[in-house]
Amino acid sequence: MGAFLLELVKPLRGRWLLSAGCGLAGALAKTAVIVLAAQGVIGGLSARGWLIGGLAVLVAAVASYGEQYFGHDVAFRILKNLRVRVFDHLVTLAPAGLDQQESGRWLQLIGGDIEALEVFFAHTLGPLAIAVVYTACLCVVFLTVSPVAALAVLLVALVVGAAIPLWHADRVASLTAEAAESQRATRQYVFESSENRRLSDQLGITEARAAAAQTQLAEAGRLRQAADRLQNSDRLAVVFALTGGWALIAWLLPPDAIALALSFPLLFAPHQALARLPGALSRGLDAGRNIQALLAQAPVPHHEPVVQAAPAAASADWAISLAHVSFTYPGAERAVLRDVSVSIKAGEVVGFVGARGAGKSTAAKLLMGWFAPDIGQLVVTEKEGVSAHPRRINYMPQRPVFFHETLRDNLTLGMAQPDALICERLGSLGLAQWLATLPAGLDTVIDPHHLPFSTGQAQRLELTRALLRPSQLLILDEPTSTQDPEAMSRLLAVVRREFQGAVLIITHRPETVAQCDRLYRFSDQQVAAVS
């Protein structure tokens, strides 16, 4: 793990060395100011002493600024590079590699874990290097006065900078990891509550879920407070260590080194900064471990179908099928589908029905090429001139997805479409009147957290999005779950009229089943055609 984090610094090692060098120069300059101040209290300073003191103050100020500037510059550059790597890698994993993952995990990783590395690089790695070199310099100074005193300085430095911080390190690391996991679980819980707010309101459980989220947040806070209490006890131990070291140094140093003895307790600021090291280090290592695990996940390539030429007498220009397919999700023990065969032809509406978890959505994902079947084939049969490119499949998920973009961009997803066609599609799905109420029409910015439309309207908007992108297969996952029977019939009529390819509907509703040309019923890993 340490090697992974240090590898991130490698391209910026010049800037990091500048930060560490400035930090060391600042620490040494502050030490000179403290010793000169003690000398001034005891017997006054010569003109030369005042000059050196003034220069030391100037160096301390400039060096402290340089340490912060270059340290945070390195940290923020690393975070930028890391975010780019993470998002680029997420693209290679999508959609199959992210399909079974909790969204709260990604929120924690993209937000909390990457931010935790800023603390690691800016406030952990640099201070550790500065403290090591500073200790050597301090020992050299005391060595010129008394070898025994130099050993005492080294002992106090090890106690303050290493022994005490490591005293509760394991417990602090454990509490920090528990707090991070509790926070991740809370983010997932809050995210799911937000996504299903309307359902929670209907069931009357919104307040209960909010109270549960507050309880989880309180638990995360309790764990962090416990870690903070341990670190506070470490700070108290530092005070006792410095007091004992002060008494020892005062006894060991000769009378002419009284200025060093007087300033001794104030010479260990770089070591005291390490008192916060275990918490920051454990959070940084835990965050780095999570990010490294993500980047180590192998990209999931899109599974390409076997393309076959359709006979000239075939009734459809294009068809897609699963031929004797078996499939088990990675890491699962039980197969979801076993020796399953289904086919869908252009111009027909096919329904997948069955209990939840029977494999309907899994079969749809196999048709889209998200996963490669363990056994069997994904086959596309087409006449000459018909493309089977995977982008020619549209998927409308059960839960509508919207972005913080204009309504137009949400519907077209970056593909240029005339406004007249967009409005025509919206009108065909009964959304013309709603569109007229928007302050900026198609230029209205949609806030995903405060959607300006109902759940039923959201489904119709997603259907509009699908109809605006020509494809050979349109997969609708519970497309009418929030529609009344009359509205459902109108929507499916629009789909039949406006969409010329094959349509696959995953549904539980008898009214929707009645609109299908053919049905496949999923049950206990098997699929049966229903006449």
Coordinates of C-alpha atoms in Angstrom, one line a residue:
M1 CA 0.0 0.0 0.0
G2 CA 2.8 2.4 0.9
A3 CA 4.4 1.7 -2.5
F4 CA 1.2 2.6 -4.3
L5 CA 0.9 5.9 -2.4
L6 CA 4.6 6.8 -3.0
E7 CA 4.2 6.0 -6.6
L8 CA 1.6 8.7 -6.8
V9 CA 4.1 11.2 -5.5
K10 CA 6.9 10.1 -7.9
P11 CA 6.0 12.4 -10.9
L12 CA 5.8 15.4 -8.4
R13 CA 8.8 14.5 -6.3
G14 CA 10.6 17.8 -7.1
R15 CA 7.7 19.8 -5.7
W16 CA 7.4 17.5 -2.8
L17 CA 11.1 18.0 -2.0
L18 CA 10.6 21.7 -2.1
S19 CA 7.8 21.4 0.4
A20 CA 9.8 19.2 2.7
G21 CA 12.8 21.5 2.3
C22 CA 10.8 24.6 3.2
G23 CA 9.3 22.8 6.1
L24 CA 12.7 21.8 7.4
A25 CA 14.1 25.3 6.9
G26 CA 11.1 26.8 8.7
A27 CA 11.5 24.4 11.7
L28 CA 15.2 25.1 12.0
A29 CA 14.6 28.9 11.7
K30 CA 11.9 28.7 14.4
T31 CA 14.3 26.8 16.7
A32 CA 16.9 29.5 16.2
V33 CA 14.4 32.2 17.1
I34 CA 13.4 30.3 20.3
V35 CA 17.0 29.8 21.4
L36 CA 17.9 33.4 20.6
A37 CA 14.9 34.6 22.5
A38 CA 15.9 32.5 25.5
Q39 CA 19.4 33.9 25.3
G40 CA 18.0 37.4 25.1
V41 CA 16.0 36.8 28.3
I42 CA 19.0 35.5 30.1
G43 CA 21.8 38.0 29.1
G44 CA 20.7 40.0 26.2
L45 CA 21.6 39.8 22.5
S46 CA 24.4 41.5 20.6
A47 CA 23.7 43.3 17.3
R48 CA 24.8 40.2 15.5
G49 CA 22.3 38.2 17.5
W50 CA 19.5 40.6 16.7
L51 CA 20.4 40.4 13.0
I52 CA 20.4 36.6 13.0
G53 CA 17.1 36.6 14.9
G54 CA 15.5 38.9 12.4
L55 CA 16.7 36.8 9.5
A56 CA 15.5 33.7 11.2
V57 CA 12.0 35.2 11.7
L58 CA 12.0 36.1 7.9
V59 CA 13.1 32.6 6.9
A60 CA 10.6 31.0 9.2
A61 CA 7.7 33.0 7.7
V62 CA 8.7 32.5 4.1
A63 CA 9.6 28.8 4.6
S64 CA 6.3 28.1 6.4
Y65 CA 4.4 29.6 3.4
G66 CA 6.5 27.6 1.0
E67 CA 5.8 24.4 2.9
Q68 CA 2.1 24.9 2.8
Y69 CA 2.1 26.1 -0.8
F70 CA 4.1 23.3 -2.3
G71 CA 2.7 20.7 0.0
H72 CA -0.9 21.5 -0.9
D73 CA 0.1 21.9 -4.6
V74 CA 1.4 18.4 -4.6
A75 CA -1.6 17.1 -2.8
F76 CA -4.1 18.7 -5.1
R77 CA -2.2 17.7 -8.2
I78 CA -2.2 14.1 -7.0
L79 CA -5.9 14.3 -6.3
K80 CA -6.6 15.6 -9.7
N81 CA -4.6 12.9 -11.4
L82 CA -6.2 10.3 -9.1
R83 CA -9.7 11.4 -9.9
V84 CA -9.0 11.3 -13.6
R85 CA -7.6 7.7 -13.2
V86 CA -10.6 6.6 -11.1
F87 CA -13.2 8.0 -13.5
D88 CA -11.4 6.7 -16.6
H89 CA -11.2 3.2 -14.9
L90 CA -14.9 3.4 -13.9
V91 CA -15.7 3.8 -17.6
T92 CA -13.8 0.6 -18.4
L93 CA -15.8 -1.2 -15.7
A94 CA -19.2 0.1 -16.8
P95 CA -21.8 -1.3 -17.0
A96 CA -21.1 -4.9 -16.0
G97 CA -18.3 -4.2 -13.5
L98 CA -20.5 -1.7 -11.6
D99 CA -23.8 -3.6 -11.9
Q100 CA -23.6 -5.4 -8.6
Q101 CA -21.9 -2.6 -6.6
E102 CA -23.4 -0.3 -4.0
S103 CA -23.7 3.3 -5.1
G104 CA -22.7 4.3 -1.6
R105 CA -19.4 2.7 -2.1
W106 CA -18.6 4.9 -5.1
L107 CA -19.8 8.0 -3.2
Q108 CA -17.5 7.2 -0.4
L109 CA -14.6 6.4 -2.7
I110 CA -14.9 9.4 -5.0
G111 CA -15.7 11.8 -2.2
G112 CA -14.3 10.6 1.2
D113 CA -11.5 8.3 0.2
I114 CA -9.8 10.6 -2.3
E115 CA -10.2 13.6 0.0
A116 CA -8.6 11.6 2.8
L117 CA -5.5 11.3 0.6
E118 CA -5.2 15.1 0.6
V119 CA -4.6 15.0 4.4
F120 CA -2.2 12.1 3.9
F121 CA 0.0 13.9 1.3
A122 CA -0.2 17.4 2.7
H123 CA -0.2 16.7 6.5
T124 CA 1.3 13.2 7.0
L125 CA 4.1 12.3 4.5
G126 CA 5.8 15.7 4.6
P127 CA 5.8 16.2 8.4
L128 CA 7.1 12.7 8.9
A129 CA 10.1 13.4 6.6
I130 CA 10.7 16.8 8.2
A131 CA 10.6 15.4 11.7
V132 CA 13.3 12.7 10.8
V133 CA 15.8 15.2 9.3
Y134 CA 15.0 17.8 12.0
T135 CA 15.8 15.3 14.8
A136 CA 19.2 14.6 13.2
C137 CA 20.0 18.4 13.0
L138 CA 18.8 18.9 16.6
C139 CA 21.0 16.0 17.9
V140 CA 24.0 17.5 16.1
V141 CA 23.5 20.9 17.8
F142 CA 23.3 19.3 21.3
L143 CA 26.2 17.0 20.4
T144 CA 28.5 20.1 20.2
V145 CA 27.6 20.8 23.8
S146 CA 27.2 17.3 25.4
P147 CA 27.1 13.9 23.8
V148 CA 24.9 12.6 26.7
A149 CA 22.5 15.6 26.1
A150 CA 22.3 14.6 22.4
L151 CA 21.3 11.1 23.4
A152 CA 18.6 12.6 25.7
V153 CA 17.3 14.7 22.8
L154 CA 17.1 11.6 20.6
L155 CA 15.3 9.7 23.3
V156 CA 12.7 12.5 23.8
A157 CA 12.3 12.8 20.1
L158 CA 11.6 9.1 19.7
V159 CA 9.1 9.1 22.6
V160 CA 7.2 12.2 21.5
G161 CA 7.4 11.5 17.7
A162 CA 7.2 7.7 17.6
A163 CA 6.4 5.8 20.8
I164 CA 3.4 8.0 22.0
P165 CA 1.8 8.2 18.5
L166 CA 2.1 4.4 18.1
W167 CA 0.8 3.8 21.6
H168 CA -2.8 3.8 20.5
A169 CA -2.2 3.5 16.8
D170 CA -3.9 0.1 16.3
R171 CA -7.0 1.1 18.3
V172 CA -7.1 4.5 16.5
A173 CA -6.8 2.8 13.2
S174 CA -9.6 0.3 14.1
L175 CA -12.0 3.1 15.3
T176 CA -11.2 5.1 12.2
A177 CA -11.9 2.2 9.9
E178 CA -15.2 1.4 11.7
A179 CA -16.2 5.1 11.4
A180 CA -15.4 5.1 7.7
E181 CA -17.5 1.9 7.2
S182 CA -20.4 3.4 9.2
Q183 CA -20.2 6.6 7.2
R184 CA -20.2 4.6 3.9
A185 CA -23.2 2.6 5.0
T186 CA -25.0 5.8 6.0
R187 CA -24.3 7.4 2.6
Q188 CA -25.8 4.4 0.9
Y189 CA -28.8 4.5 3.2
V190 CA -29.3 8.2 2.6
F191 CA -28.8 7.8 -1.1
E192 CA -31.4 5.1 -1.3
S193 CA -33.8 7.1 0.9
S194 CA -33.4 10.1 -1.4
E195 CA -33.9 8.0 -4.6
N196 CA -37.1 6.5 -3.2
R197 CA -38.5 9.5 -1.3
R198 CA -41.9 9.4 -3.0
L199 CA -42.3 5.7 -2.1
S200 CA -41.3 6.4 1.5
D201 CA -43.8 9.2 1.7
Q202 CA -46.5 6.9 0.3
L203 CA -45.7 4.3 2.9
G204 CA -45.3 6.8 5.7
I205 CA -41.8 5.8 6.6
T206 CA -39.9 8.9 5.7
E207 CA -39.5 10.1 9.2
A208 CA -38.5 6.7 10.5
R209 CA -35.8 6.4 7.8
A210 CA -34.5 9.9 8.6
A211 CA -34.3 8.9 12.3
A212 CA -32.4 5.8 11.4
A213 CA -30.0 7.8 9.3
Q214 CA -29.4 10.2 12.2
T215 CA -28.7 7.2 14.4
Q216 CA -26.1 5.9 11.9
L217 CA -24.5 9.3 11.7
A218 CA -24.4 9.5 15.5
E219 CA -22.7 6.1 15.6
A220 CA -20.0 7.3 13.1
G221 CA -19.5 10.4 15.2
R222 CA -19.2 8.3 18.4
L223 CA -16.5 6.2 16.8
R224 CA -14.5 9.3 15.7
Q225 CA -14.9 10.9 19.1
A226 CA -13.5 7.7 20.7
A227 CA -10.5 8.0 18.4
D228 CA -10.1 11.7 19.2
R229 CA -10.1 10.9 23.0
L230 CA -7.3 8.4 22.5
Q231 CA -5.3 11.0 20.6
N232 CA -6.0 13.6 23.3
S233 CA -4.6 11.2 25.9
D234 CA -1.5 10.9 23.7
R235 CA -1.1 14.7 23.7
L236 CA -1.2 14.7 27.5
A237 CA 1.5 12.0 27.5
V238 CA 3.6 14.3 25.3
V239 CA 3.4 17.0 27.9
F240 CA 4.7 14.7 30.6
A241 CA 7.5 13.4 28.3
L242 CA 8.6 17.0 27.5
T243 CA 8.5 17.9 31.2
G244 CA 10.6 14.9 32.1
G245 CA 13.0 15.6 29.2
W246 CA 13.3 19.2 30.3
A247 CA 14.4 18.2 33.8
L248 CA 16.9 15.7 32.4
I249 CA 18.4 18.2 30.0
A250 CA 18.7 20.9 32.7
W251 CA 20.7 18.5 34.8
L252 CA 22.9 17.3 31.9
L253 CA 23.8 20.6 30.2
P254 CA 26.6 22.8 31.4
P255 CA 25.8 26.3 32.8
D256 CA 27.0 28.1 29.7
A257 CA 24.2 26.3 27.7
I258 CA 21.4 27.5 29.8
A259 CA 19.7 29.1 26.8
L260 CA 19.4 25.6 25.2
A261 CA 18.0 24.2 28.4
L262 CA 15.5 27.0 28.8
S263 CA 14.1 26.6 25.3
F264 CA 14.2 22.7 25.3
P265 CA 10.4 22.1 25.6
L266 CA 9.7 24.3 22.7
L267 CA 12.1 22.6 20.3
F268 CA 9.8 19.6 19.5
A269 CA 7.0 21.1 17.5
P270 CA 7.8 18.9 14.4
H271 CA 7.5 15.8 16.6
Q272 CA 4.3 17.0 18.3
A273 CA 2.8 17.3 14.8
L274 CA 3.2 13.6 14.5
A275 CA 0.8 13.0 17.4
R276 CA -1.9 13.2 14.8
L277 CA -0.1 10.8 12.5
P278 CA -1.9 7.5 13.4
G279 CA -5.4 8.8 12.6
A280 CA -4.4 10.5 9.4
L281 CA -2.1 7.7 8.4
S282 CA -4.7 5.0 9.0
R283 CA -7.3 7.0 7.1
G284 CA -4.9 7.6 4.2
L285 CA -3.8 4.0 4.0
D286 CA -7.4 2.8 4.2
A287 CA -8.4 5.2 1.5
G288 CA -5.4 4.2 -0.6
R289 CA -6.3 0.6 -0.2
N290 CA -9.9 1.2 -1.4
I291 CA -8.7 3.1 -4.4
Q292 CA -6.0 0.6 -5.3
A293 CA -8.5 -2.2 -5.1
L294 CA -10.8 -0.3 -7.5
L295 CA -7.9 0.4 -10.0
A296 CA -6.9 -3.3 -9.7
Q297 CA -10.3 -4.5 -11.0
A298 CA -9.9 -5.9 -14.5
P299 CA -11.9 -4.0 -17.2
V300 CA -15.0 -5.7 -18.3
P301 CA -15.1 -5.8 -22.1
H302 CA -18.4 -5.7 -23.9
H303 CA -19.4 -9.1 -25.1
E304 CA -19.8 -9.1 -28.9
P305 CA -22.5 -11.3 -30.4
V306 CA -22.0 -14.0 -33.0
V307 CA -23.3 -12.5 -36.2
Q308 CA -25.1 -14.7 -38.7
A309 CA -26.6 -14.0 -42.1
A310 CA -30.4 -14.2 -42.2
P311 CA -31.9 -16.3 -45.0
A312 CA -33.4 -14.2 -47.8
A313 CA -36.8 -15.6 -47.0
A314 CA -36.6 -14.6 -43.3
S315 CA -39.6 -12.7 -42.0
A316 CA -37.5 -10.1 -40.2
D317 CA -34.4 -8.1 -41.2
W318 CA -32.9 -8.5 -37.8
A319 CA -33.2 -10.8 -34.8
I320 CA -31.3 -11.3 -31.5
S321 CA -31.3 -14.5 -29.4
L322 CA -29.7 -16.3 -26.5
A323 CA -28.9 -19.9 -27.6
H324 CA -28.7 -22.5 -24.8
V325 CA -27.2 -20.0 -22.4
S326 CA -26.2 -20.6 -18.7
F327 CA -24.9 -17.8 -16.5
T328 CA -23.7 -17.3 -13.0
Y329 CA -22.7 -13.8 -11.6
P330 CA -19.0 -13.5 -10.7
G331 CA -18.5 -14.6 -7.1
A332 CA -22.0 -16.3 -6.9
E333 CA -22.4 -20.0 -6.3
R334 CA -25.8 -20.6 -7.9
A335 CA -26.5 -20.0 -11.6
V336 CA -29.2 -17.5 -12.4
L337 CA -29.9 -19.1 -15.8
R338 CA -29.3 -22.6 -17.0
D339 CA -29.7 -23.7 -20.7
V340 CA -31.9 -20.8 -21.6
S341 CA -32.9 -19.9 -25.1
V342 CA -34.9 -16.8 -26.2
S343 CA -35.3 -14.9 -29.4
I344 CA -36.6 -11.5 -30.4
K345 CA -37.3 -10.3 -34.0
A346 CA -37.6 -6.9 -35.4
G347 CA -41.2 -5.7 -35.5
E348 CA -42.5 -7.7 -32.5
V349 CA -43.1 -7.0 -28.8
V350 CA -41.8 -9.7 -26.5
G351 CA -42.4 -9.9 -22.8
F352 CA -40.3 -11.4 -20.0
V353 CA -42.4 -12.3 -17.0
G354 CA -41.7 -14.1 -13.8
A355 CA -41.0 -13.6 -10.1
R356 CA -38.4 -11.1 -8.8
G357 CA -35.0 -12.6 -9.0
A358 CA -36.0 -15.2 -11.6
G359 CA -33.4 -13.9 -14.1
K360 CA -35.5 -11.6 -16.4
S361 CA -33.1 -8.6 -16.0
T362 CA -30.1 -10.8 -16.2
A363 CA -31.3 -12.2 -19.6
A364 CA -31.7 -8.6 -20.8
K365 CA -28.2 -7.8 -19.7
L366 CA -26.9 -10.8 -21.6
L367 CA -28.8 -9.6 -24.7
M368 CA -27.1 -6.2 -24.3
G369 CA -23.6 -7.8 -24.1
W370 CA -23.0 -6.6 -20.5
F371 CA -21.8 -10.1 -19.6
A372 CA -20.5 -13.1 -21.5
P373 CA -22.5 -16.3 -20.9
D374 CA -20.7 -19.2 -19.2
I375 CA -22.2 -21.5 -21.7
G376 CA -24.1 -20.8 -25.0
Q377 CA -24.0 -17.9 -27.4
L378 CA -25.5 -14.5 -28.0
V379 CA -26.5 -14.5 -31.6
V380 CA -27.5 -11.7 -34.0
T381 CA -29.1 -12.7 -37.3
E382 CA -29.4 -10.0 -39.9
K383 CA -29.9 -9.4 -43.5
E384 CA -27.2 -7.7 -45.6
G385 CA -26.8 -4.0 -44.8
V386 CA -28.2 -4.2 -41.2
S387 CA -25.7 -3.3 -38.5
A388 CA -25.6 -5.2 -35.2
H389 CA -23.5 -2.5 -33.4
P390 CA -24.2 -2.7 -29.6
R391 CA -25.1 1.0 -29.6
R392 CA -28.2 0.1 -31.6
I393 CA -29.8 -1.3 -28.4
N394 CA -31.6 1.1 -26.2
Y395 CA -32.2 0.3 -22.5
M396 CA -34.8 2.0 -20.3
P397 CA -34.1 1.0 -16.7
Q398 CA -36.8 0.6 -14.1
R399 CA -35.5 3.5 -12.1
P400 CA -35.3 6.7 -14.3
V401 CA -31.9 8.4 -14.5
F402 CA -31.5 12.2 -14.9
F403 CA -28.5 14.5 -14.9
H404 CA -28.0 18.1 -13.9
E405 CA -28.4 19.3 -17.4
T406 CA -31.0 21.0 -19.5
L407 CA -34.2 19.0 -20.4
R408 CA -33.0 18.9 -24.0
D409 CA -29.6 17.4 -23.0
N410 CA -31.2 14.9 -20.7
L411 CA -33.4 13.7 -23.6
T412 CA -30.8 13.7 -26.4
L413 CA -27.7 12.7 -24.3
G414 CA -25.5 14.8 -26.6
M415 CA -26.9 13.6 -29.9
A416 CA -28.1 16.5 -32.1
Q417 CA -31.9 16.4 -32.5
P418 CA -34.2 19.2 -33.8
D419 CA -36.4 20.8 -31.2
A420 CA -39.4 20.1 -33.3
L421 CA -38.8 16.3 -33.2
I422 CA -38.2 16.4 -29.4
C423 CA -41.5 18.3 -28.9
E424 CA -43.3 15.9 -31.2
R425 CA -42.1 12.9 -29.2
L426 CA -43.0 14.6 -25.9
G427 CA -46.5 15.4 -27.3
S428 CA -47.0 11.8 -28.4
L429 CA -46.4 10.7 -24.9
G430 CA -48.8 13.3 -23.3
L431 CA -46.1 15.7 -22.1
A432 CA -46.8 18.7 -24.3
Q433 CA -48.9 20.5 -21.7
W434 CA -46.3 19.8 -19.0
L435 CA -43.6 21.1 -21.2
A436 CA -45.5 24.4 -21.7
T437 CA -45.4 25.0 -17.9
L438 CA -41.6 24.9 -17.7
P439 CA -40.1 28.4 -17.4
A440 CA -37.4 27.8 -20.0
G441 CA -39.0 25.0 -22.0
L442 CA -36.3 22.5 -23.3
D443 CA -33.6 24.8 -21.8
T444 CA -34.9 24.2 -18.2
V445 CA -32.1 22.8 -16.1
I446 CA -33.1 19.6 -14.3
D447 CA -31.9 19.1 -10.7
P448 CA -31.7 15.3 -10.1
H449 CA -32.3 15.8 -6.4
H450 CA -35.5 17.9 -6.9
L451 CA -37.1 16.6 -10.1
P452 CA -39.9 18.9 -11.4
F453 CA -42.1 16.1 -12.5
S454 CA -43.8 13.0 -11.1
T455 CA -42.6 9.4 -11.2
G456 CA -45.0 8.7 -14.1
Q457 CA -43.8 11.7 -16.0
A458 CA -40.2 10.6 -15.4
Q459 CA -40.9 7.2 -17.0
R460 CA -42.4 8.9 -20.0
L461 CA -39.4 11.2 -20.3
E462 CA -37.1 8.2 -20.3
L463 CA -39.3 6.6 -23.0
T464 CA -39.0 9.9 -25.0
R465 CA -35.2 9.6 -24.7
A466 CA -35.3 6.0 -26.0
L467 CA -37.6 7.0 -29.0
L468 CA -35.2 9.8 -29.9
R469 CA -32.3 7.4 -30.4
P470 CA -32.9 5.0 -33.3
S471 CA -32.1 1.4 -32.4
Q472 CA -32.8 -2.2 -33.4
L473 CA -33.8 -3.3 -29.9
L474 CA -35.6 -1.4 -27.2
I475 CA -35.5 -2.9 -23.8
L476 CA -38.1 -1.6 -21.3
D477 CA -37.7 -2.6 -17.7
E478 CA -41.1 -2.2 -16.0
P479 CA -42.0 0.8 -18.3
T480 CA -45.5 1.2 -17.0
S481 CA -45.1 0.5 -13.3
T482 CA -46.4 3.9 -12.2
Q483 CA -49.0 4.3 -15.0
D484 CA -52.7 3.5 -14.8
P485 CA -54.0 0.9 -17.3
E486 CA -55.4 3.5 -19.8
A487 CA -52.1 5.5 -19.8
M488 CA -50.2 2.3 -20.1
S489 CA -52.1 1.3 -23.2
R490 CA -51.5 4.7 -24.8
L491 CA -47.7 4.5 -24.1
L492 CA -47.4 1.1 -25.6
A493 CA -49.4 2.2 -28.6
V494 CA -46.9 5.0 -29.1
V495 CA -44.0 2.5 -28.8
R496 CA -45.6 0.3 -31.5
R497 CA -46.3 3.3 -33.8
E498 CA -43.0 5.2 -33.4
F499 CA -40.5 2.3 -32.9
Q500 CA -39.8 0.1 -35.9
G501 CA -37.3 -2.4 -34.2
A502 CA -37.8 -5.2 -31.7
V503 CA -39.2 -4.4 -28.3
L504 CA -38.5 -6.4 -25.1
I505 CA -40.7 -5.6 -22.1
I506 CA -39.8 -6.8 -18.6
T507 CA -42.9 -6.6 -16.5
H508 CA -45.1 -8.0 -13.7
R509 CA -48.4 -6.3 -14.8
P510 CA -51.1 -8.4 -16.5
E511 CA -52.2 -5.4 -18.5
T512 CA -48.7 -5.0 -20.0
V513 CA -48.4 -8.7 -20.7
A514 CA -51.6 -8.5 -22.8
Q515 CA -49.9 -6.0 -25.1
C516 CA -47.1 -8.4 -26.0
D517 CA -46.9 -10.6 -29.1
R518 CA -45.0 -13.4 -27.4
L519 CA -44.0 -14.2 -23.8
Y520 CA -41.2 -15.9 -22.0
R521 CA -41.8 -17.0 -18.4
F522 CA -38.7 -17.2 -16.1
S523 CA -38.7 -19.6 -13.1
D524 CA -36.1 -21.5 -11.2
Q525 CA -33.2 -20.9 -13.7
Q526 CA -35.3 -21.9 -16.6
V527 CA -37.3 -20.1 -19.3
A528 CA -40.5 -21.3 -21.0
A529 CA -42.2 -19.8 -24.1
V530 CA -45.8 -18.9 -23.3
S531 CA -48.3 -19.1 -26.2

